[in-house]
Amino acid sequence: MAYAELNAVAKDPALGERQCELAAELLAAHGNLGQAARWYDRAAAHLTEEQLDALRRRDQLLTIGTTIMLRNRQRVRQQLGHPPDLLDTRVPPLQDPEKPTTSEDVLDFVNSGFVPRQTRMLTFQRDQRRLAQQQWPGVYEQPEDEYYDAAEHRWREVRDSGVPSITVVAAQVDALIEFARQHGGSPTDANTKRRYCETAPDHLTINWPPERNAACWCGSGRKYKKCCGRPQ
């Protein structure tokens, strides 16, 4: 019955990358590698020109979810004894899911079947965010309260997805600028901020969520329970 359903679903031209990938994962889990490979091929056929260009340049612009899909496709093809095709030779290295990541990265991991044991969330506390707005006008335009409410919401989403350890990295504008200078990147570039987040010293980190009566992670000076930790 399941195979009949899959055959019927396969006729739907509106299927996207994720739907095809799910079918491939199920087939591979049940040992049907031949059909799994065909569904992975169909998922890969949905790659956009931008994604294909990223593969050609190896510039790491692919989402983690797409990278995992391509690596799973590669593994199934290897198990079948197929010679590497162009996509196999261009699959980017996958970041170790045991290492700290950003909230967007960790949710991509979770959606792809991995639950990291820990993650780091880069943020600016309130005084540093104001400095960042002065330093890079137009980059941090979200209203202050909206920014911190959104960050708290994302982190609760990460926690509820099963990640047991969340660390907030309170970025310092001067330190971020110096880090970017030393590593040849831009302080506003996502990859630069990710590397800064992963290597930040302990004195810039806060275990999230703080105790209810502890200072809020956002730097407001108020207790967490009366600030970002209040019921929403």
C-alpha positions as protocol buffer text, in pm:
chain_id: "A"
residue {
  index: 1
  type: MET
  ca { x: 0 y: 0 z: 0 }
}
residue {
  index: 2
  type: ALA
  ca { x: 284 y: 238 z: 84 }
}
residue {
  index: 3
  type: TYR
  ca { x: 452 y: 179 z: -250 }
}
residue {
  index: 4
  type: ALA
  ca { x: 122 y: 235 z: -427 }
}
residue {
  index: 5
  type: GLU
  ca { x: 86 y: 567 z: -246 }
}
residue {
  index: 6
  type: LEU
  ca { x: 439 y: 667 z: -342 }
}
residue {
  index: 7
  type: ASN
  ca { x: 377 y: 578 z: -705 }
}
residue {
  index: 8
  type: ALA
  ca { x: 64 y: 793 z: -702 }
}
residue {
  index: 9
  type: VAL
  ca { x: 241 y: 1082 z: -532 }
}
residue {
  index: 10
  type: ALA
  ca { x: 528 y: 1061 z: -781 }
}
residue {
  index: 11
  type: LYS
  ca { x: 293 y: 1181 z: -1056 }
}
residue {
  index: 12
  type: ASP
  ca { x: 242 y: 1516 z: -882 }
}
residue {
  index: 13
  type: PRO
  ca { x: 456 y: 1776 z: -1067 }
}
residue {
  index: 14
  type: ALA
  ca { x: 421 y: 2019 z: -775 }
}
residue {
  index: 15
  type: LEU
  ca { x: 635 y: 1812 z: -537 }
}
residue {
  index: 16
  type: GLY
  ca { x: 922 y: 2015 z: -394 }
}
residue {
  index: 17
  type: GLU
  ca { x: 1274 y: 1929 z: -284 }
}
residue {
  index: 18
  type: ARG
  ca { x: 1175 y: 1852 z: 75 }
}
residue {
  index: 19
  type: GLN
  ca { x: 886 y: 1620 z: -19 }
}
residue {
  index: 20
  type: CYS
  ca { x: 1109 y: 1423 z: -256 }
}
residue {
  index: 21
  type: GLU
  ca { x: 1381 y: 1407 z: 8 }
}
residue {
  index: 22
  type: LEU
  ca { x: 1138 y: 1268 z: 267 }
}
residue {
  index: 23
  type: ALA
  ca { x: 1033 y: 992 z: 27 }
}
residue {
  index: 24
  type: ALA
  ca { x: 1399 y: 912 z: -39 }
}
residue {
  index: 25
  type: GLU
  ca { x: 1478 y: 900 z: 334 }
}
residue {
  index: 26
  type: LEU
  ca { x: 1190 y: 659 z: 401 }
}
residue {
  index: 27
  type: LEU
  ca { x: 1289 y: 431 z: 114 }
}
residue {
  index: 28
  type: ALA
  ca { x: 1655 y: 428 z: 221 }
}
residue {
  index: 29
  type: ALA
  ca { x: 1554 y: 349 z: 580 }
}
residue {
  index: 30
  type: HIS
  ca { x: 1362 y: 45 z: 451 }
}
residue {
  index: 31
  type: GLY
  ca { x: 1653 y: -74 z: 238 }
}
residue {
  index: 32
  type: ASN
  ca { x: 1514 y: 17 z: -105 }
}
residue {
  index: 33
  type: LEU
  ca { x: 1822 y: 205 z: -220 }
}
residue {
  index: 34
  type: GLY
  ca { x: 1734 y: 197 z: -589 }
}
residue {
  index: 35
  type: GLN
  ca { x: 1409 y: 387 z: -546 }
}
residue {
  index: 36
  type: ALA
  ca { x: 1569 y: 608 z: -280 }
}
residue {
  index: 37
  type: ALA
  ca { x: 1832 y: 714 z: -533 }
}
residue {
  index: 38
  type: ARG
  ca { x: 1563 y: 803 z: -785 }
}
residue {
  index: 39
  type: TRP
  ca { x: 1379 y: 1018 z: -530 }
}
residue {
  index: 40
  type: TYR
  ca { x: 1704 y: 1187 z: -429 }
}
residue {
  index: 41
  type: ASP
  ca { x: 1764 y: 1261 z: -798 }
}
residue {
  index: 42
  type: ARG
  ca { x: 1420 y: 1419 z: -814 }
}
residue {
  index: 43
  type: ALA
  ca { x: 1497 y: 1627 z: -503 }
}
residue {
  index: 44
  type: ALA
  ca { x: 1827 y: 1741 z: -657 }
}
residue {
  index: 45
  type: ALA
  ca { x: 1644 y: 1838 z: -976 }
}
residue {
  index: 46
  type: HIS
  ca { x: 1477 y: 2116 z: -774 }
}
residue {
  index: 47
  type: LEU
  ca { x: 1809 y: 2290 z: -706 }
}
residue {
  index: 48
  type: THR
  ca { x: 1794 y: 2648 z: -830 }
}
residue {
  index: 49
  type: GLU
  ca { x: 2051 y: 2813 z: -1052 }
}
residue {
  index: 50
  type: GLU
  ca { x: 2171 y: 3005 z: -748 }
}
residue {
  index: 51
  type: GLN
  ca { x: 2223 y: 2682 z: -555 }
}
residue {
  index: 52
  type: LEU
  ca { x: 2402 y: 2520 z: -848 }
}
residue {
  index: 53
  type: ASP
  ca { x: 2629 y: 2824 z: -876 }
}
residue {
  index: 54
  type: ALA
  ca { x: 2705 y: 2793 z: -503 }
}
residue {
  index: 55
  type: LEU
  ca { x: 2801 y: 2429 z: -559 }
}
residue {
  index: 56
  type: ARG
  ca { x: 3028 y: 2520 z: -849 }
}
residue {
  index: 57
  type: ARG
  ca { x: 3198 y: 2794 z: -647 }
}
residue {
  index: 58
  type: ARG
  ca { x: 3204 y: 2593 z: -324 }
}
residue {
  index: 59
  type: ASP
  ca { x: 3116 y: 2915 z: -142 }
}
residue {
  index: 60
  type: GLN
  ca { x: 2903 y: 2754 z: 132 }
}
residue {
  index: 61
  type: LEU
  ca { x: 2586 y: 2946 z: 45 }
}
residue {
  index: 62
  type: LEU
  ca { x: 2373 y: 2632 z: 54 }
}
residue {
  index: 63
  type: THR
  ca { x: 2148 y: 2579 z: 354 }
}
residue {
  index: 64
  type: ILE
  ca { x: 2245 y: 2299 z: 586 }
}
residue {
  index: 65
  type: GLY
  ca { x: 1924 y: 2115 z: 492 }
}
residue {
  index: 66
  type: THR
  ca { x: 2017 y: 2107 z: 122 }
}
residue {
  index: 67
  type: THR
  ca { x: 2375 y: 2008 z: 205 }
}
residue {
  index: 68
  type: ILE
  ca { x: 2248 y: 1715 z: 412 }
}
residue {
  index: 69
  type: MET
  ca { x: 2016 y: 1610 z: 128 }
}
residue {
  index: 70
  type: LEU
  ca { x: 2305 y: 1606 z: -119 }
}
residue {
  index: 71
  type: ARG
  ca { x: 2528 y: 1412 z: 121 }
}
residue {
  index: 72
  type: ASN
  ca { x: 2255 y: 1153 z: 181 }
}
residue {
  index: 73
  type: ARG
  ca { x: 2210 y: 1122 z: -196 }
}
residue {
  index: 74
  type: GLN
  ca { x: 2584 y: 1074 z: -230 }
}
residue {
  index: 75
  type: ARG
  ca { x: 2585 y: 803 z: 39 }
}
residue {
  index: 76
  type: VAL
  ca { x: 2301 y: 607 z: -125 }
}
residue {
  index: 77
  type: ARG
  ca { x: 2474 y: 626 z: -463 }
}
residue {
  index: 78
  type: GLN
  ca { x: 2797 y: 499 z: -305 }
}
residue {
  index: 79
  type: GLN
  ca { x: 2611 y: 207 z: -145 }
}
residue {
  index: 80
  type: LEU
  ca { x: 2469 y: 120 z: -487 }
}
residue {
  index: 81
  type: GLY
  ca { x: 2817 y: 130 z: -640 }
}
residue {
  index: 82
  type: HIS
  ca { x: 2738 y: 420 z: -872 }
}
residue {
  index: 83
  type: PRO
  ca { x: 3035 y: 626 z: -991 }
}
residue {
  index: 84
  type: PRO
  ca { x: 3042 y: 985 z: -862 }
}
residue {
  index: 85
  type: ASP
  ca { x: 2846 y: 1229 z: -1075 }
}
residue {
  index: 86
  type: LEU
  ca { x: 2898 y: 1608 z: -1084 }
}
residue {
  index: 87
  type: LEU
  ca { x: 2680 y: 1671 z: -779 }
}
residue {
  index: 88
  type: ASP
  ca { x: 2868 y: 1406 z: -579 }
}
residue {
  index: 89
  type: THR
  ca { x: 3198 y: 1577 z: -652 }
}
residue {
  index: 90
  type: ARG
  ca { x: 3062 y: 1917 z: -547 }
}
residue {
  index: 91
  type: VAL
  ca { x: 2894 y: 1829 z: -218 }
}
residue {
  index: 92
  type: PRO
  ca { x: 3030 y: 2074 z: 44 }
}
residue {
  index: 93
  type: PRO
  ca { x: 3162 y: 1949 z: 379 }
}
residue {
  index: 94
  type: LEU
  ca { x: 2892 y: 1933 z: 646 }
}
residue {
  index: 95
  type: GLN
  ca { x: 2951 y: 2120 z: 969 }
}
residue {
  index: 96
  type: ASP
  ca { x: 2977 y: 1886 z: 1268 }
}
residue {
  index: 97
  type: PRO
  ca { x: 2635 y: 1889 z: 1438 }
}
residue {
  index: 98
  type: GLU
  ca { x: 2807 y: 1850 z: 1777 }
}
residue {
  index: 99
  type: LYS
  ca { x: 2964 y: 2195 z: 1743 }
}
residue {
  index: 100
  type: PRO
  ca { x: 2790 y: 2520 z: 1841 }
}
residue {
  index: 101
  type: THR
  ca { x: 2587 y: 2683 z: 1566 }
}
residue {
  index: 102
  type: THR
  ca { x: 2351 y: 2977 z: 1518 }
}
residue {
  index: 103
  type: SER
  ca { x: 1978 y: 2941 z: 1580 }
}
residue {
  index: 104
  type: GLU
  ca { x: 1901 y: 2928 z: 1207 }
}
residue {
  index: 105
  type: ASP
  ca { x: 2164 y: 2658 z: 1156 }
}
residue {
  index: 106
  type: VAL
  ca { x: 2043 y: 2446 z: 1445 }
}
residue {
  index: 107
  type: LEU
  ca { x: 1681 y: 2458 z: 1326 }
}
residue {
  index: 108
  type: ASP
  ca { x: 1803 y: 2349 z: 981 }
}
residue {
  index: 109
  type: PHE
  ca { x: 1982 y: 2057 z: 1149 }
}
residue {
  index: 110
  type: VAL
  ca { x: 1669 y: 1961 z: 1342 }
}
residue {
  index: 111
  type: ASN
  ca { x: 1454 y: 1977 z: 1029 }
}
residue {
  index: 112
  type: SER
  ca { x: 1703 y: 1743 z: 862 }
}
residue {
  index: 113
  type: GLY
  ca { x: 1702 y: 1487 z: 1144 }
}
residue {
  index: 114
  type: PHE
  ca { x: 1997 y: 1604 z: 1356 }
}
residue {
  index: 115
  type: VAL
  ca { x: 1959 y: 1746 z: 1707 }
}
residue {
  index: 116
  type: PRO
  ca { x: 2284 y: 1917 z: 1817 }
}
residue {
  index: 117
  type: ARG
  ca { x: 2381 y: 1878 z: 2180 }
}
residue {
  index: 118
  type: GLN
  ca { x: 2461 y: 2246 z: 2209 }
}
residue {
  index: 119
  type: THR
  ca { x: 2429 y: 2568 z: 2018 }
}
residue {
  index: 120
  type: ARG
  ca { x: 2546 y: 2926 z: 2048 }
}
residue {
  index: 121
  type: MET
  ca { x: 2329 y: 3228 z: 1974 }
}
residue {
  index: 122
  type: LEU
  ca { x: 2506 y: 3549 z: 1878 }
}
residue {
  index: 123
  type: THR
  ca { x: 2341 y: 3869 z: 1995 }
}
residue {
  index: 124
  type: PHE
  ca { x: 2417 y: 4225 z: 2099 }
}
residue {
  index: 125
  type: GLN
  ca { x: 2311 y: 4335 z: 2444 }
}
residue {
  index: 126
  type: ARG
  ca { x: 2120 y: 4662 z: 2443 }
}
residue {
  index: 127
  type: ASP
  ca { x: 2413 y: 4902 z: 2483 }
}
residue {
  index: 128
  type: GLN
  ca { x: 2622 y: 4717 z: 2222 }
}
residue {
  index: 129
  type: ARG
  ca { x: 2331 y: 4698 z: 1980 }
}
residue {
  index: 130
  type: ARG
  ca { x: 2298 y: 5075 z: 1990 }
}
residue {
  index: 131
  type: LEU
  ca { x: 2669 y: 5100 z: 1911 }
}
residue {
  index: 132
  type: ALA
  ca { x: 2622 y: 4853 z: 1625 }
}
residue {
  index: 133
  type: GLN
  ca { x: 2338 y: 5064 z: 1485 }
}
residue {
  index: 134
  type: GLN
  ca { x: 2567 y: 5369 z: 1490 }
}
residue {
  index: 135
  type: GLN
  ca { x: 2859 y: 5175 z: 1339 }
}
residue {
  index: 136
  type: TRP
  ca { x: 2656 y: 5009 z: 1061 }
}
residue {
  index: 137
  type: PRO
  ca { x: 2349 y: 5224 z: 981 }
}
residue {
  index: 138
  type: GLY
  ca { x: 2079 y: 5029 z: 803 }
}
residue {
  index: 139
  type: VAL
  ca { x: 2203 y: 4685 z: 911 }
}
residue {
  index: 140
  type: TYR
  ca { x: 2025 y: 4659 z: 1246 }
}
residue {
  index: 141
  type: GLU
  ca { x: 1698 y: 4837 z: 1176 }
}
residue {
  index: 142
  type: GLN
  ca { x: 1458 y: 4616 z: 1374 }
}
residue {
  index: 143
  type: PRO
  ca { x: 1308 y: 4806 z: 1674 }
}
residue {
  index: 144
  type: GLU
  ca { x: 1485 y: 4719 z: 1998 }
}
residue {
  index: 145
  type: ASP
  ca { x: 1201 y: 4549 z: 2188 }
}
residue {
  index: 146
  type: GLU
  ca { x: 1092 y: 4361 z: 1876 }
}
residue {
  index: 147
  type: TYR
  ca { x: 1451 y: 4237 z: 1825 }
}
residue {
  index: 148
  type: TYR
  ca { x: 1481 y: 4091 z: 2176 }
}
residue {
  index: 149
  type: ASP
  ca { x: 1131 y: 3941 z: 2173 }
}
residue {
  index: 150
  type: ALA
  ca { x: 1209 y: 3772 z: 1841 }
}
residue {
  index: 151
  type: ALA
  ca { x: 1541 y: 3635 z: 1970 }
}
residue {
  index: 152
  type: GLU
  ca { x: 1376 y: 3494 z: 2283 }
}
residue {
  index: 153
  type: HIS
  ca { x: 1108 y: 3332 z: 2066 }
}
residue {
  index: 154
  type: ARG
  ca { x: 1369 y: 3168 z: 1837 }
}
residue {
  index: 155
  type: TRP
  ca { x: 1564 y: 3033 z: 2131 }
}
residue {
  index: 156
  type: ARG
  ca { x: 1252 y: 2886 z: 2287 }
}
residue {
  index: 157
  type: GLU
  ca { x: 1181 y: 2723 z: 1953 }
}
residue {
  index: 158
  type: VAL
  ca { x: 1533 y: 2573 z: 1952 }
}
residue {
  index: 159
  type: ARG
  ca { x: 1491 y: 2449 z: 2310 }
}
residue {
  index: 160
  type: ASP
  ca { x: 1152 y: 2296 z: 2230 }
}
residue {
  index: 161
  type: SER
  ca { x: 1307 y: 2117 z: 1932 }
}
residue {
  index: 162
  type: GLY
  ca { x: 1516 y: 1913 z: 2178 }
}
residue {
  index: 163
  type: VAL
  ca { x: 1851 y: 2099 z: 2196 }
}
residue {
  index: 164
  type: PRO
  ca { x: 1959 y: 2060 z: 2561 }
}
residue {
  index: 165
  type: SER
  ca { x: 2227 y: 2332 z: 2585 }
}
residue {
  index: 166
  type: ILE
  ca { x: 2192 y: 2689 z: 2460 }
}
residue {
  index: 167
  type: THR
  ca { x: 2459 y: 2955 z: 2511 }
}
residue {
  index: 168
  type: VAL
  ca { x: 2411 y: 3323 z: 2434 }
}
residue {
  index: 169
  type: VAL
  ca { x: 2721 y: 3505 z: 2309 }
}
residue {
  index: 170
  type: ALA
  ca { x: 2701 y: 3876 z: 2393 }
}
residue {
  index: 171
  type: ALA
  ca { x: 2894 y: 4026 z: 2101 }
}
residue {
  index: 172
  type: GLN
  ca { x: 3113 y: 4331 z: 2155 }
}
residue {
  index: 173
  type: VAL
  ca { x: 3126 y: 4573 z: 1862 }
}
residue {
  index: 174
  type: ASP
  ca { x: 3497 y: 4655 z: 1898 }
}
residue {
  index: 175
  type: ALA
  ca { x: 3590 y: 4289 z: 1940 }
}
residue {
  index: 176
  type: LEU
  ca { x: 3383 y: 4189 z: 1637 }
}
residue {
  index: 177
  type: ILE
  ca { x: 3550 y: 4457 z: 1424 }
}
residue {
  index: 178
  type: GLU
  ca { x: 3896 y: 4341 z: 1534 }
}
residue {
  index: 179
  type: PHE
  ca { x: 3804 y: 3974 z: 1475 }
}
residue {
  index: 180
  type: ALA
  ca { x: 3690 y: 4060 z: 1120 }
}
residue {
  index: 181
  type: ARG
  ca { x: 4011 y: 4253 z: 1057 }
}
residue {
  index: 182
  type: GLN
  ca { x: 4228 y: 3963 z: 1170 }
}
residue {
  index: 183
  type: HIS
  ca { x: 4034 y: 3708 z: 966 }
}
residue {
  index: 184
  type: GLY
  ca { x: 3986 y: 3914 z: 653 }
}
residue {
  index: 185
  type: GLY
  ca { x: 3607 y: 3940 z: 661 }
}
residue {
  index: 186
  type: SER
  ca { x: 3335 y: 4197 z: 718 }
}
residue {
  index: 187
  type: PRO
  ca { x: 3189 y: 4244 z: 1069 }
}
residue {
  index: 188
  type: THR
  ca { x: 2840 y: 4229 z: 919 }
}
residue {
  index: 189
  type: ASP
  ca { x: 2904 y: 3911 z: 717 }
}
residue {
  index: 190
  type: ALA
  ca { x: 2712 y: 3606 z: 844 }
}
residue {
  index: 191
  type: ASN
  ca { x: 3014 y: 3372 z: 822 }
}
residue {
  index: 192
  type: THR
  ca { x: 3235 y: 3617 z: 1012 }
}
residue {
  index: 193
  type: LYS
  ca { x: 2976 y: 3650 z: 1287 }
}
residue {
  index: 194
  type: ARG
  ca { x: 2937 y: 3272 z: 1300 }
}
residue {
  index: 195
  type: ARG
  ca { x: 3312 y: 3219 z: 1348 }
}
residue {
  index: 196
  type: TYR
  ca { x: 3323 y: 3497 z: 1608 }
}
residue {
  index: 197
  type: CYS
  ca { x: 3034 y: 3330 z: 1789 }
}
residue {
  index: 198
  type: GLU
  ca { x: 3203 y: 2990 z: 1791 }
}
residue {
  index: 199
  type: THR
  ca { x: 3532 y: 3123 z: 1930 }
}
residue {
  index: 200
  type: ALA
  ca { x: 3403 y: 3386 z: 2177 }
}
residue {
  index: 201
  type: PRO
  ca { x: 3566 y: 3371 z: 2524 }
}
residue {
  index: 202
  type: ASP
  ca { x: 3370 y: 3247 z: 2824 }
}
residue {
  index: 203
  type: HIS
  ca { x: 3325 y: 3592 z: 2978 }
}
residue {
  index: 204
  type: LEU
  ca { x: 3103 y: 3687 z: 2682 }
}
residue {
  index: 205
  type: THR
  ca { x: 2875 y: 3384 z: 2720 }
}
residue {
  index: 206
  type: ILE
  ca { x: 2550 y: 3341 z: 2913 }
}
residue {
  index: 207
  type: ASN
  ca { x: 2370 y: 3013 z: 2975 }
}
residue {
  index: 208
  type: TRP
  ca { x: 2017 y: 3045 z: 2844 }
}
residue {
  index: 209
  type: PRO
  ca { x: 1764 y: 3067 z: 2992 }
}
residue {
  index: 210
  type: PRO
  ca { x: 1898 y: 3248 z: 3298 }
}
residue {
  index: 211
  type: GLU
  ca { x: 1749 y: 3184 z: 3641 }
}
residue {
  index: 212
  type: ARG
  ca { x: 1425 y: 3375 z: 3684 }
}
residue {
  index: 213
  type: ASN
  ca { x: 1580 y: 3619 z: 3932 }
}
residue {
  index: 214
  type: ALA
  ca { x: 1909 y: 3654 z: 3744 }
}
residue {
  index: 215
  type: ALA
  ca { x: 1993 y: 3951 z: 3523 }
}
residue {
  index: 216
  type: CYS
  ca { x: 1831 y: 3926 z: 3181 }
}
residue {
  index: 217
  type: TRP
  ca { x: 2057 y: 3816 z: 2897 }
}
residue {
  index: 218
  type: CYS
  ca { x: 1960 y: 4124 z: 2692 }
}
residue {
  index: 219
  type: GLY
  ca { x: 2151 y: 4362 z: 2921 }
}
residue {
  index: 220
  type: SER
  ca { x: 1850 y: 4566 z: 3031 }
}
residue {
  index: 221
  type: GLY
  ca { x: 1952 y: 4545 z: 3397 }
}
residue {
  index: 222
  type: ARG
  ca { x: 1617 y: 4392 z: 3490 }
}
residue {
  index: 223
  type: LYS
  ca { x: 1552 y: 4043 z: 3620 }
}
residue {
  index: 224
  type: TYR
  ca { x: 1494 y: 3784 z: 3350 }
}
residue {
  index: 225
  type: LYS
  ca { x: 1142 y: 3707 z: 3478 }
}
residue {
  index: 226
  type: LYS
  ca { x: 1044 y: 4073 z: 3441 }
}
residue {
  index: 227
  type: CYS
  ca { x: 1214 y: 4122 z: 3104 }
}
residue {
  index: 228
  type: CYS
  ca { x: 1266 y: 3873 z: 2818 }
}
residue {
  index: 229
  type: GLY
  ca { x: 1161 y: 3580 z: 3039 }
}
residue {
  index: 230
  type: ARG
  ca { x: 815 y: 3718 z: 3113 }
}
residue {
  index: 231
  type: PRO
  ca { x: 522 y: 3504 z: 2989 }
}
residue {
  index: 232
  type: GLN
  ca { x: 439 y: 3564 z: 2624 }
}
